[in-house]
Coordinates of C-alpha atoms and ligand atoms in Angstrom, one line a residue:
X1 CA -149.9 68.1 9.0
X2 CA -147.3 68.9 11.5
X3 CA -144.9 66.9 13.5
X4 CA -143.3 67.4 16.8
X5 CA -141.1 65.5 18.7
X6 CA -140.8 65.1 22.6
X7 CA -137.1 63.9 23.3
X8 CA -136.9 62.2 26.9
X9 CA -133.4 62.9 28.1
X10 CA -134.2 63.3 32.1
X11 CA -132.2 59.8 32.8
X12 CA -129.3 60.0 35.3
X13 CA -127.6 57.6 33.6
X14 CA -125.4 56.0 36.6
X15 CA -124.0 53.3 34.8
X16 CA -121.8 55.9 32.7
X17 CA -119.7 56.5 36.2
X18 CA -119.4 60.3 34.7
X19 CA -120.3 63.7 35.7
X20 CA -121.8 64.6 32.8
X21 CA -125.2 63.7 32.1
X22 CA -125.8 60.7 30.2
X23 CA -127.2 62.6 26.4
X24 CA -124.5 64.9 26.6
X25 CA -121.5 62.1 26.0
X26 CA -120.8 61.6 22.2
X27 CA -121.0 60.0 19.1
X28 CA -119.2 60.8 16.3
X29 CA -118.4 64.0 17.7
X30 CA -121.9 65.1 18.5
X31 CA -123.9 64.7 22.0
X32 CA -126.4 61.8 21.8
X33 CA -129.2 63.7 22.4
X34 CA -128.0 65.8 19.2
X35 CA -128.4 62.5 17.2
X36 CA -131.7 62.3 18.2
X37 CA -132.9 66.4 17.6
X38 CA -131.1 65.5 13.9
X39 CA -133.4 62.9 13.1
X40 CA -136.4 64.4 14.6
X41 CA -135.6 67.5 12.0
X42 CA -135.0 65.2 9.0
X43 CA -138.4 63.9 8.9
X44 CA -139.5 67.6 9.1
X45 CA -140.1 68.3 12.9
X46 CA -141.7 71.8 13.5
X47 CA -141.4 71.7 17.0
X48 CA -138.5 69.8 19.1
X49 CA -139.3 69.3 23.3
X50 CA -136.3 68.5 24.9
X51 CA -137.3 66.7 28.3
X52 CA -134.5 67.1 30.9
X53 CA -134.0 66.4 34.2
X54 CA -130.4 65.2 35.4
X55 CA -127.8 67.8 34.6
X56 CA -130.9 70.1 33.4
X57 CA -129.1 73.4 32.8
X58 CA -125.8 71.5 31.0
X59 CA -128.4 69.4 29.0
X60 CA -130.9 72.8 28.0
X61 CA -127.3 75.0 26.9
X62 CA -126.7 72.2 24.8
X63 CA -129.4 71.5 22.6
X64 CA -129.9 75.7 22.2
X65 CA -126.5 75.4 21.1
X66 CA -127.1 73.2 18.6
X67 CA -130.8 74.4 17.6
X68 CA -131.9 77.5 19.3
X69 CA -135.6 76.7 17.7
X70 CA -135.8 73.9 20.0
X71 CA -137.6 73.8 23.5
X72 CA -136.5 72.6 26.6
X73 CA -139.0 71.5 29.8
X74 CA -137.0 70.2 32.4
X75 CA -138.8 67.3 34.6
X76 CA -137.4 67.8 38.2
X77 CA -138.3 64.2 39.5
X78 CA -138.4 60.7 36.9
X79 CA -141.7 59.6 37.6
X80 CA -141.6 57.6 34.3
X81 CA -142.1 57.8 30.4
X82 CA -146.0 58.8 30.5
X83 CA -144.8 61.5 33.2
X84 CA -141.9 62.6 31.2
X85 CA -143.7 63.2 27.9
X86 CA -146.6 65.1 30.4
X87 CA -144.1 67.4 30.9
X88 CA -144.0 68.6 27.4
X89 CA -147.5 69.6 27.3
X90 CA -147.8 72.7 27.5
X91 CA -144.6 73.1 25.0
X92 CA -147.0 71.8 22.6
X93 CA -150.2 73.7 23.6
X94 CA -152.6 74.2 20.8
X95 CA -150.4 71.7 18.5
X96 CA -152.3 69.1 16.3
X97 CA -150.5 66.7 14.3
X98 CA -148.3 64.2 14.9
X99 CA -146.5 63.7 18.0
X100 CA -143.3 60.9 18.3
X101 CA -142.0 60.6 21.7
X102 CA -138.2 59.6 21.1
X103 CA -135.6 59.0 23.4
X104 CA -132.3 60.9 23.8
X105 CA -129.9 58.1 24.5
X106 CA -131.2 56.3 21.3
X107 CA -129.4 58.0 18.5
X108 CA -129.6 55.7 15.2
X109 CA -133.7 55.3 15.0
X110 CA -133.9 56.0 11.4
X111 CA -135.9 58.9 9.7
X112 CA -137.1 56.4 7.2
X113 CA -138.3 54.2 10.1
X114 CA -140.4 57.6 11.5
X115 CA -141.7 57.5 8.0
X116 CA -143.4 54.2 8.3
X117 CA -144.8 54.6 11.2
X118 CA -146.6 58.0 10.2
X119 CA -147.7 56.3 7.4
X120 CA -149.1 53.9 9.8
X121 CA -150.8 56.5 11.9
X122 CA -153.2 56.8 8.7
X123 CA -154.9 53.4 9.8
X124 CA -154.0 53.5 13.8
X125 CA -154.6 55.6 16.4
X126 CA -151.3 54.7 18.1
X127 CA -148.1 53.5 16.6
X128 CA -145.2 51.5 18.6
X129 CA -141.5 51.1 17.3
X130 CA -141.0 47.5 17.7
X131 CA -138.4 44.7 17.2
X132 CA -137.3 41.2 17.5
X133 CA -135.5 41.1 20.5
X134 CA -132.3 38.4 19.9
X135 CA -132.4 38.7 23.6
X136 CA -135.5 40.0 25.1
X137 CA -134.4 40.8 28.5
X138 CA -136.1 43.1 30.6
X139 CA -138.1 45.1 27.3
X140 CA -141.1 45.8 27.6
X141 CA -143.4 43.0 25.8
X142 CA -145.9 43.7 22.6
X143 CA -149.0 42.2 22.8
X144 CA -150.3 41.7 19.0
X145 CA -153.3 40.1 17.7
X146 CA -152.8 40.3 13.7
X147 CA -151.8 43.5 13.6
X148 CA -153.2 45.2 16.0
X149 CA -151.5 46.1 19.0
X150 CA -153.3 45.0 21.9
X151 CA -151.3 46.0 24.9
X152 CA -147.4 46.6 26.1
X153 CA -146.3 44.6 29.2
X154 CA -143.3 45.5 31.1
X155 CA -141.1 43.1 32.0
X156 CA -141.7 43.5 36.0
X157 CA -145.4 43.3 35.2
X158 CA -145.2 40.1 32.5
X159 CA -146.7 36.8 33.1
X160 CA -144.3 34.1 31.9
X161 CA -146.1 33.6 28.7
X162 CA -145.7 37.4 28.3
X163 CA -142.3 37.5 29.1
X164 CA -141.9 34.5 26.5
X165 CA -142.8 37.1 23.8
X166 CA -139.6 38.2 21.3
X167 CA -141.6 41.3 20.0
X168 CA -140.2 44.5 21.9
X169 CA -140.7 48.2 23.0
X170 CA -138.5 50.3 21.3
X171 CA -140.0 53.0 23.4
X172 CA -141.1 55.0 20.2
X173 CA -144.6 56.0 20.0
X174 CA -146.4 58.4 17.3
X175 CA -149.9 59.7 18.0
X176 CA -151.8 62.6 17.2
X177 CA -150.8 65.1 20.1
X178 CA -154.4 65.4 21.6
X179 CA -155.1 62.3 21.9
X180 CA -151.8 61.4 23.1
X181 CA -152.1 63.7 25.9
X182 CA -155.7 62.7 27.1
X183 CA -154.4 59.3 26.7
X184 CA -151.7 59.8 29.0
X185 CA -154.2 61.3 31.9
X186 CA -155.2 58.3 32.0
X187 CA -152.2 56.6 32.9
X188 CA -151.7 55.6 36.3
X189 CA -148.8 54.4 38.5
X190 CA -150.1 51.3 39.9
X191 CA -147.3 48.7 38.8
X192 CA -144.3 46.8 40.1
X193 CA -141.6 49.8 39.3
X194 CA -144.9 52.4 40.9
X195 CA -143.8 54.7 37.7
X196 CA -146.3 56.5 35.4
X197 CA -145.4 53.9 32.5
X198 CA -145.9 55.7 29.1
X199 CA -146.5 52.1 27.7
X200 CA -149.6 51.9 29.5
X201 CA -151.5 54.1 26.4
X202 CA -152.1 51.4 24.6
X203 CA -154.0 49.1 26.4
X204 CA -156.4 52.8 27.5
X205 CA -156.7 53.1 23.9
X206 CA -157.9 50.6 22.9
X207 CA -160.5 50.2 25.8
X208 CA -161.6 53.3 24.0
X209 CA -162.1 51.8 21.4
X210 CA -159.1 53.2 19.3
X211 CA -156.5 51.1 17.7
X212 CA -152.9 50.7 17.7
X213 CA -150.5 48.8 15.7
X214 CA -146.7 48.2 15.7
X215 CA -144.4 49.3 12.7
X216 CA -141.0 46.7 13.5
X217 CA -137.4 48.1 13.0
X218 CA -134.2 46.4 12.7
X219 CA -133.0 46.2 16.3
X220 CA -129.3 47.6 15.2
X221 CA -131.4 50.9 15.2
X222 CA -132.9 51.0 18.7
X223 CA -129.5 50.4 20.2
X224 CA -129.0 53.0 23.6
X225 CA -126.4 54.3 24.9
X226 CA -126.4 53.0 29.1
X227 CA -122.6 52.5 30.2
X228 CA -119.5 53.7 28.6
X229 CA -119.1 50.1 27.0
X230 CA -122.5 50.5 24.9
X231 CA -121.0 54.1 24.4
X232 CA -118.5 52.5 22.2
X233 CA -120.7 49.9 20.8
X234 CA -122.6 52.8 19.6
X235 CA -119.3 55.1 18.2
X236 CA -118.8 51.7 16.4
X237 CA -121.8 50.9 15.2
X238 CA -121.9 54.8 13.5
X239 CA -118.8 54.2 12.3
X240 CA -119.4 51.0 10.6
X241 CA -122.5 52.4 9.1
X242 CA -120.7 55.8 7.9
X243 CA -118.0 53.9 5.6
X244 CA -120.6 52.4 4.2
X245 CA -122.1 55.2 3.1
X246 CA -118.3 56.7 1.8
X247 CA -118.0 53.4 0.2
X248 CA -121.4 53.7 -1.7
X249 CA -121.1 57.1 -2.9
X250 CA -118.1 56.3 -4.4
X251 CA -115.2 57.3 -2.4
X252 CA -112.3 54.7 -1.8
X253 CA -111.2 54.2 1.8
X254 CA -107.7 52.0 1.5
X255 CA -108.3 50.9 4.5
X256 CA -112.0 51.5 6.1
X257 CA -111.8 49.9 9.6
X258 CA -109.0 52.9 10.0
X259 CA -111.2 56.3 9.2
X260 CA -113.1 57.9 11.5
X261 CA -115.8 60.0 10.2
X262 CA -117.9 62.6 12.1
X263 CA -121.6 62.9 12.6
X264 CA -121.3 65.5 9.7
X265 CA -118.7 64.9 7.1
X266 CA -119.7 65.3 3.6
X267 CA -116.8 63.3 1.3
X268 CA -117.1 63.7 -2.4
X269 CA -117.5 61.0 -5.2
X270 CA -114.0 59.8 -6.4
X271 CA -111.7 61.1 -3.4
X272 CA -109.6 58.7 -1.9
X273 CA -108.7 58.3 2.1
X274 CA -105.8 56.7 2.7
X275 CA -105.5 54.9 6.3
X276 CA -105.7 56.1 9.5
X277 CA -107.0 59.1 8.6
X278 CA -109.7 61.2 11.5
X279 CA -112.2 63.6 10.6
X280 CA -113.6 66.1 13.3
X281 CA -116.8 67.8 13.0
X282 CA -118.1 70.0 10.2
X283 CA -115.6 69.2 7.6
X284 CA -116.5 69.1 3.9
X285 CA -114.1 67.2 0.9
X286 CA -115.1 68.0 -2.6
X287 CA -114.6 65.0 -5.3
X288 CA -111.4 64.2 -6.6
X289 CA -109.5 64.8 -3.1
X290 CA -106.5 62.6 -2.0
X291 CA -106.3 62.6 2.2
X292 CA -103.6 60.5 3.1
X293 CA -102.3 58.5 5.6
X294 CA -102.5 60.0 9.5
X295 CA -104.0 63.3 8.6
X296 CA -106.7 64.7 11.3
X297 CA -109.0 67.1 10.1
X298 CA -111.6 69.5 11.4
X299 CA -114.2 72.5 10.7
X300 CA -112.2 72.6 7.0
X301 CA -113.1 72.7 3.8
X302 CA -110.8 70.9 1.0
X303 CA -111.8 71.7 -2.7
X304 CA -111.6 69.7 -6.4
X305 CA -108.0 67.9 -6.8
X306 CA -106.1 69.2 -3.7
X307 CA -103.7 66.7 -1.5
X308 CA -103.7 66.4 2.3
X309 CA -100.8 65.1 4.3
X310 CA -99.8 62.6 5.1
X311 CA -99.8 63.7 8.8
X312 CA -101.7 66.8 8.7
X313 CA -103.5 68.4 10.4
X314 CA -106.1 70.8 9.4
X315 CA -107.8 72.7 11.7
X316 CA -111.4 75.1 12.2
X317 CA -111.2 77.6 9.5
X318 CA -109.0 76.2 6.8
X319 CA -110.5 76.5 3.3
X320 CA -107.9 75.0 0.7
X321 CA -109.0 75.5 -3.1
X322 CA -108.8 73.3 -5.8
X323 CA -105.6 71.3 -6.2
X324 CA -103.8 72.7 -3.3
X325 CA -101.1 70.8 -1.4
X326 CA -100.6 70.2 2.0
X327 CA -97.9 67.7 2.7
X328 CA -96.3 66.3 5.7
X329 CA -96.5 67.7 8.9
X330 CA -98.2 70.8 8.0
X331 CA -100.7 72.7 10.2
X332 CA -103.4 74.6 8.5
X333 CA -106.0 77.0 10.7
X334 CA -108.2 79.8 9.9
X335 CA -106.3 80.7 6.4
X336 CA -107.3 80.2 3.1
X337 CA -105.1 79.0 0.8
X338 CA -106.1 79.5 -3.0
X339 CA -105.7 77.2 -6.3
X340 CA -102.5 75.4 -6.4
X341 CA -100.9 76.8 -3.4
X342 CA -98.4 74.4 -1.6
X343 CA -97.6 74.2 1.5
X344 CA -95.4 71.0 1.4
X345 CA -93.2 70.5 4.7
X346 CA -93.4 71.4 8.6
X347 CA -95.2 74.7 8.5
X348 CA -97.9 76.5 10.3
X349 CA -100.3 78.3 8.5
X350 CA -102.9 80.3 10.7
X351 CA -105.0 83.2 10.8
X352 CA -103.5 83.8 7.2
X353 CA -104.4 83.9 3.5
X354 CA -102.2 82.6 0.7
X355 CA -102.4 83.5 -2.9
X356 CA -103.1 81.4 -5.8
X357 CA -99.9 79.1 -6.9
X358 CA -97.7 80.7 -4.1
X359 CA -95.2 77.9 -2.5
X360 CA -94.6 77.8 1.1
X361 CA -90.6 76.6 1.5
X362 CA -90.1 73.8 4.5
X363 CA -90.6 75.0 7.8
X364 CA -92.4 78.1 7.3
X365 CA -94.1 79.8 9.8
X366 CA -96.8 82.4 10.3
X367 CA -96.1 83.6 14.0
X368 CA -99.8 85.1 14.3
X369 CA -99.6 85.0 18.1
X370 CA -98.0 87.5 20.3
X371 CA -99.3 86.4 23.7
X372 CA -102.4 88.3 23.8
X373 CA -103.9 88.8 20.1
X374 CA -103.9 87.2 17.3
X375 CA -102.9 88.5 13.9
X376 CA -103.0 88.0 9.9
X377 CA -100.3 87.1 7.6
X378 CA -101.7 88.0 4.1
X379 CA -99.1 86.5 1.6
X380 CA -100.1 87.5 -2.3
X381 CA -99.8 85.1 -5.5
X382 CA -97.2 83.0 -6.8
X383 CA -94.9 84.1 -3.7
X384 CA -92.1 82.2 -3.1
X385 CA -91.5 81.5 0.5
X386 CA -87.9 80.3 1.3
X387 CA -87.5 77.4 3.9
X388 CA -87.4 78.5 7.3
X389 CA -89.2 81.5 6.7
X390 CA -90.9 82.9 9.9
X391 CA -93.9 85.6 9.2
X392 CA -94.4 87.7 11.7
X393 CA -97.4 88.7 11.6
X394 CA -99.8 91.1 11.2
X395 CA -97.5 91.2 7.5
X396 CA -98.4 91.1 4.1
X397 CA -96.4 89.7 1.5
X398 CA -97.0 91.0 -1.8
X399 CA -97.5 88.9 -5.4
X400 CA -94.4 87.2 -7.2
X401 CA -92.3 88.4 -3.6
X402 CA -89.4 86.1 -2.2
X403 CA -88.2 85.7 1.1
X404 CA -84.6 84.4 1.4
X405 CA -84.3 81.0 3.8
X406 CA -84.3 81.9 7.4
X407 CA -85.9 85.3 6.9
X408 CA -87.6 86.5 10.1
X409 CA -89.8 88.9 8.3
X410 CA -91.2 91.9 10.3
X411 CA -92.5 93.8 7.7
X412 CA -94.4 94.3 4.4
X413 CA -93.0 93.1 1.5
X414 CA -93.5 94.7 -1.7
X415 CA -94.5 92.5 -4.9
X416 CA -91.5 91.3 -7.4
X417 CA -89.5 92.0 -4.2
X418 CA -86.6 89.7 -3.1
X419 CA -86.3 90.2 0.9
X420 CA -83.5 88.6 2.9
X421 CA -84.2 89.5 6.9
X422 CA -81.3 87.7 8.6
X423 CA -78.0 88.1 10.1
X424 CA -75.2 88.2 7.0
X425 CA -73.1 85.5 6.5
X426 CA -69.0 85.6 7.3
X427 CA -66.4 83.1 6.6
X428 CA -63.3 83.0 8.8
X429 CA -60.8 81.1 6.6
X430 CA -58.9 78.0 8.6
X431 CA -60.9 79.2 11.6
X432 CA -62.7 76.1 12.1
X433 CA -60.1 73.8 11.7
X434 CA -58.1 75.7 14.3
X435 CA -61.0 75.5 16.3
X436 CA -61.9 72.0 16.6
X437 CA -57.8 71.0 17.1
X438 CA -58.0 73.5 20.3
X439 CA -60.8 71.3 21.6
X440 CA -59.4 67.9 21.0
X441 CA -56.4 69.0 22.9
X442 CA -58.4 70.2 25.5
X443 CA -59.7 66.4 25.8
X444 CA -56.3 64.4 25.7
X445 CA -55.0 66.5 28.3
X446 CA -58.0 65.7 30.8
X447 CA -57.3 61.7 29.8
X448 CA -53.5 61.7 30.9
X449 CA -54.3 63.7 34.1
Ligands
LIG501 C1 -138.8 51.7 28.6 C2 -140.1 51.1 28.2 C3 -140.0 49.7 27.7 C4 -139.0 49.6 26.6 C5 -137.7 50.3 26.9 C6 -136.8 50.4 25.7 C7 -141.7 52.3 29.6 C8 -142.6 52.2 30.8 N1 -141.0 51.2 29.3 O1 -138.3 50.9 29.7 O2 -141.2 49.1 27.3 O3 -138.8 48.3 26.2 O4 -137.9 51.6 27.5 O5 -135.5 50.8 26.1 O6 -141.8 53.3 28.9 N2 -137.0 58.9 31.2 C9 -137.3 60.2 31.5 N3 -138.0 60.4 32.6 C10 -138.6 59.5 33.4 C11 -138.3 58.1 33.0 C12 -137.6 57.9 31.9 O7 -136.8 61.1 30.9 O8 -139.3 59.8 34.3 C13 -136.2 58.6 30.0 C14 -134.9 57.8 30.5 O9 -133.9 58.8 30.6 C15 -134.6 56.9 29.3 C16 -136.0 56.6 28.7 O10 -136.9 57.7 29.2 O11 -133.9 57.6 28.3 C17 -136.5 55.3 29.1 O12 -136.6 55.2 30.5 P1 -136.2 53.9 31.3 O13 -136.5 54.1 32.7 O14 -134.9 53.5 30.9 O15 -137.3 52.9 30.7 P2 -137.1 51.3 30.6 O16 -137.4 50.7 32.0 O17 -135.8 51.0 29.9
LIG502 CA1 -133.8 51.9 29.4

């Protein structure tokens, strides 16, 4: 059977005070509404509907950019849910299966929790995502008799024993997509808000004689994202939950209120992240890695047994092999630096690639930019690059090479080769000495005057 997913994102989202529409602000380094497309593919989605409406043309470039198999239908006005998810229909024309409607400032509904409520669907024509409410506020209210769902109330619409109910409206619905459709032509907008209320599919069901039921989540996961305050509620809550995770799969965190991990970031079994340490998007550790204190990486890959800072910083594009070494105040981006490379102290290592056991002195730098293009710097295996060494690239160094300290190097070097490129050195014998007494006399004679 197959599963689609409508993904209402047409809010305005005022209380974020922001330009940018609400589903487009992040968490954990990916837009909310992205959250909400990667669930809706882990439990197997064929077919994603985006529903925008606010910010539709930002919102639609988005989500293509992140999965260019999804749809986008863009709702000009916000009549409401049921309207909202009408918009997708002909998105899913022809579609049978299951249908969630899920919300795109709602980004930590769980796939398992998708999973019980499909399984639900076996026995239920309708399925609602609910949850004790510690503070029920304005949700909408679940009716339930046993359990079978009789009929959401909105807050606005609730009686006071209504409104006394704890049960809530996640907002999450599953039903099979034709029914959910002629269900929803049957909605109407005659309530207190005047707003076609997706909610109101229940109660129609089961005055035809179809039944709906409620599968109840922990309400951790229906947490939205509504002001810039809940923003970082939500970036904490993700966090929290992510070193977790590290913790379980056995990766030591010195210190886990410290590391920030990305919506992405795969860290192997037995690596170790010492404090403070940040981890941008798409960045994968093998097992056995030491990252240490204050390092910030992103769109890297660090292999088997290799050491990372502290205080580095490796950027898109860096691929160290196994047991490499990047030490302090190092800059790694777009090289690749091969097995037991080290690039220890204060050097910039970009658009370049660095041969097996080759060491990179202090302060070496690949100068791969000349104002307008970039270029390589190709450095062989088990070079040795003095301190101070600046690559100007495009250069190649060849295997076993050396580069005196202070080398400005302009051009290829041969391998076994020793190359010094800098100015000779001359000693002036006493010259200094006669030097500095000229000066001090210089200063006594400005004192007396
Ligand atoms: C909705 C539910 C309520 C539930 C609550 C959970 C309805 C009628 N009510 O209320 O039972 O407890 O969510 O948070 O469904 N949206 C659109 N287009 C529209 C209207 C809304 O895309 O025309 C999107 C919004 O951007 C938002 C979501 O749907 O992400 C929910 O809409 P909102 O107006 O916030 O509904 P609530 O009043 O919170
Ligand atoms: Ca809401």
């Amino acid at each position: 059977m197959s599963i689609s997913c409508v993904i209402l994102a047409a809010g305005q989202g005022t209380r974020m005070n922001s330009d940018l529409p609400k589903v487009l602000h992040q968490v954990a380094g990916a837009p909310l509404v992205v959250h909400t497309m990667k669930t809706a593919s882990a439990i197997g989605a064929d077919r994603i509907v985006v529903v925008t409406g606010h910010g539709s043309a930002a919102v639609t470039s988005t989500v293509q950019a992140w999965e260019p198999d999804a749809l986008t239908v863009e709702q000009t006005e916000q009549l409401g849910t049921a309207h909202a998810v009408q918009q997708a229909r002909s998105a899913l024309e022809g579609v049978t299966g299951d249908v969630f409607v899920l919300y795109g400032d709602t980004p930590f509904i769980r796939a398992e929790t998708l999973e019980a409520m499909r399984a639900a669907r076996r026995d239920h024509a309708v399925v609602v995502l609910g949850f004790e409410a510690r503070d029920p506020g304005r949700y909408g209210r679940l009716k339930m008799t046993d359990d079978r769902l009789e009929a959401i109330v909105e807050f606005k619409d609730a009686s006071p024993e209504e409104r006394a109910i704890t049960l809530c409206n996640s907002g999450v619905i599953c039903a099979e997509a034709e029914n959910l459709f002629s269900l929803i032509d049957a909605v109407g907008n005659d309530n207190a808000s005047g707003e076609y209320y997706l909610t109101d599919i229940i109660a129609i069901a089961n005055a035809r004689g179809l039944t709906a039921t409620a599968v109840v989540c922990d309400e951790a996961e229906t947490m939205g994202v509504n002001s810039r305050a809940q923003l970082a509620d939500a970036e904490a809550a993700f966090q929290t939950r992510a070193r977790a995770e590290a913790l379980e799969n056995g990766v030591t965190l010195t210190a886990p209120d410290t590391v920030f991990f990305a919506h992405d970031t795969v860290v192997g079994r037995d690596s170790i992240i010492e404090p403070n340490v940040i981890f941008g998007p798409d960045v994968t550790i093998e097992s056995g890695v030491r990252i240490r204190a204050f390092s910030h990486l992103e769109g890297c890959h660090v292999s088997r047994g290799a050491t990372v800072g502290p205080f580095a910083r490796l950027r898109p594009g860096a691929e160290l092999a196994e047991d490499v070494h990047v030490g302090n105040f190092c800059e790694i981006k777009n090289a690749t630096i091969d097995e037991g490379a080290k690039v220890n102290h204060l050097s910039y290592i970009g658009d370049a690639s660095v041969g097996a056991r080759t060491n990179i002195g202090a302060g070496t730098i690949t100068c791969n930019y000349d104002g307008v293009f970039k270029h390589r710097t190709t450095i062989g295996r088990e070079a040795f690059i003095g301190s101070n060494t600046m690559l100007v690239a495009p250069v190649t160094v060849g295997d076993r090479a050396l580069t005196g300290s202070g080398s400005v190097v302009t051009q290829d070097i041969p391998a076994d080769a020793l190359s010094i490129a800098r100015a000779k050195q001359v000693n002036k014998p006493g010259l200094g000495k006669r030097l500095m007494d000229s000066l001090r006399a210089r200063k006594s004679a400005k004192k007396e005057h």
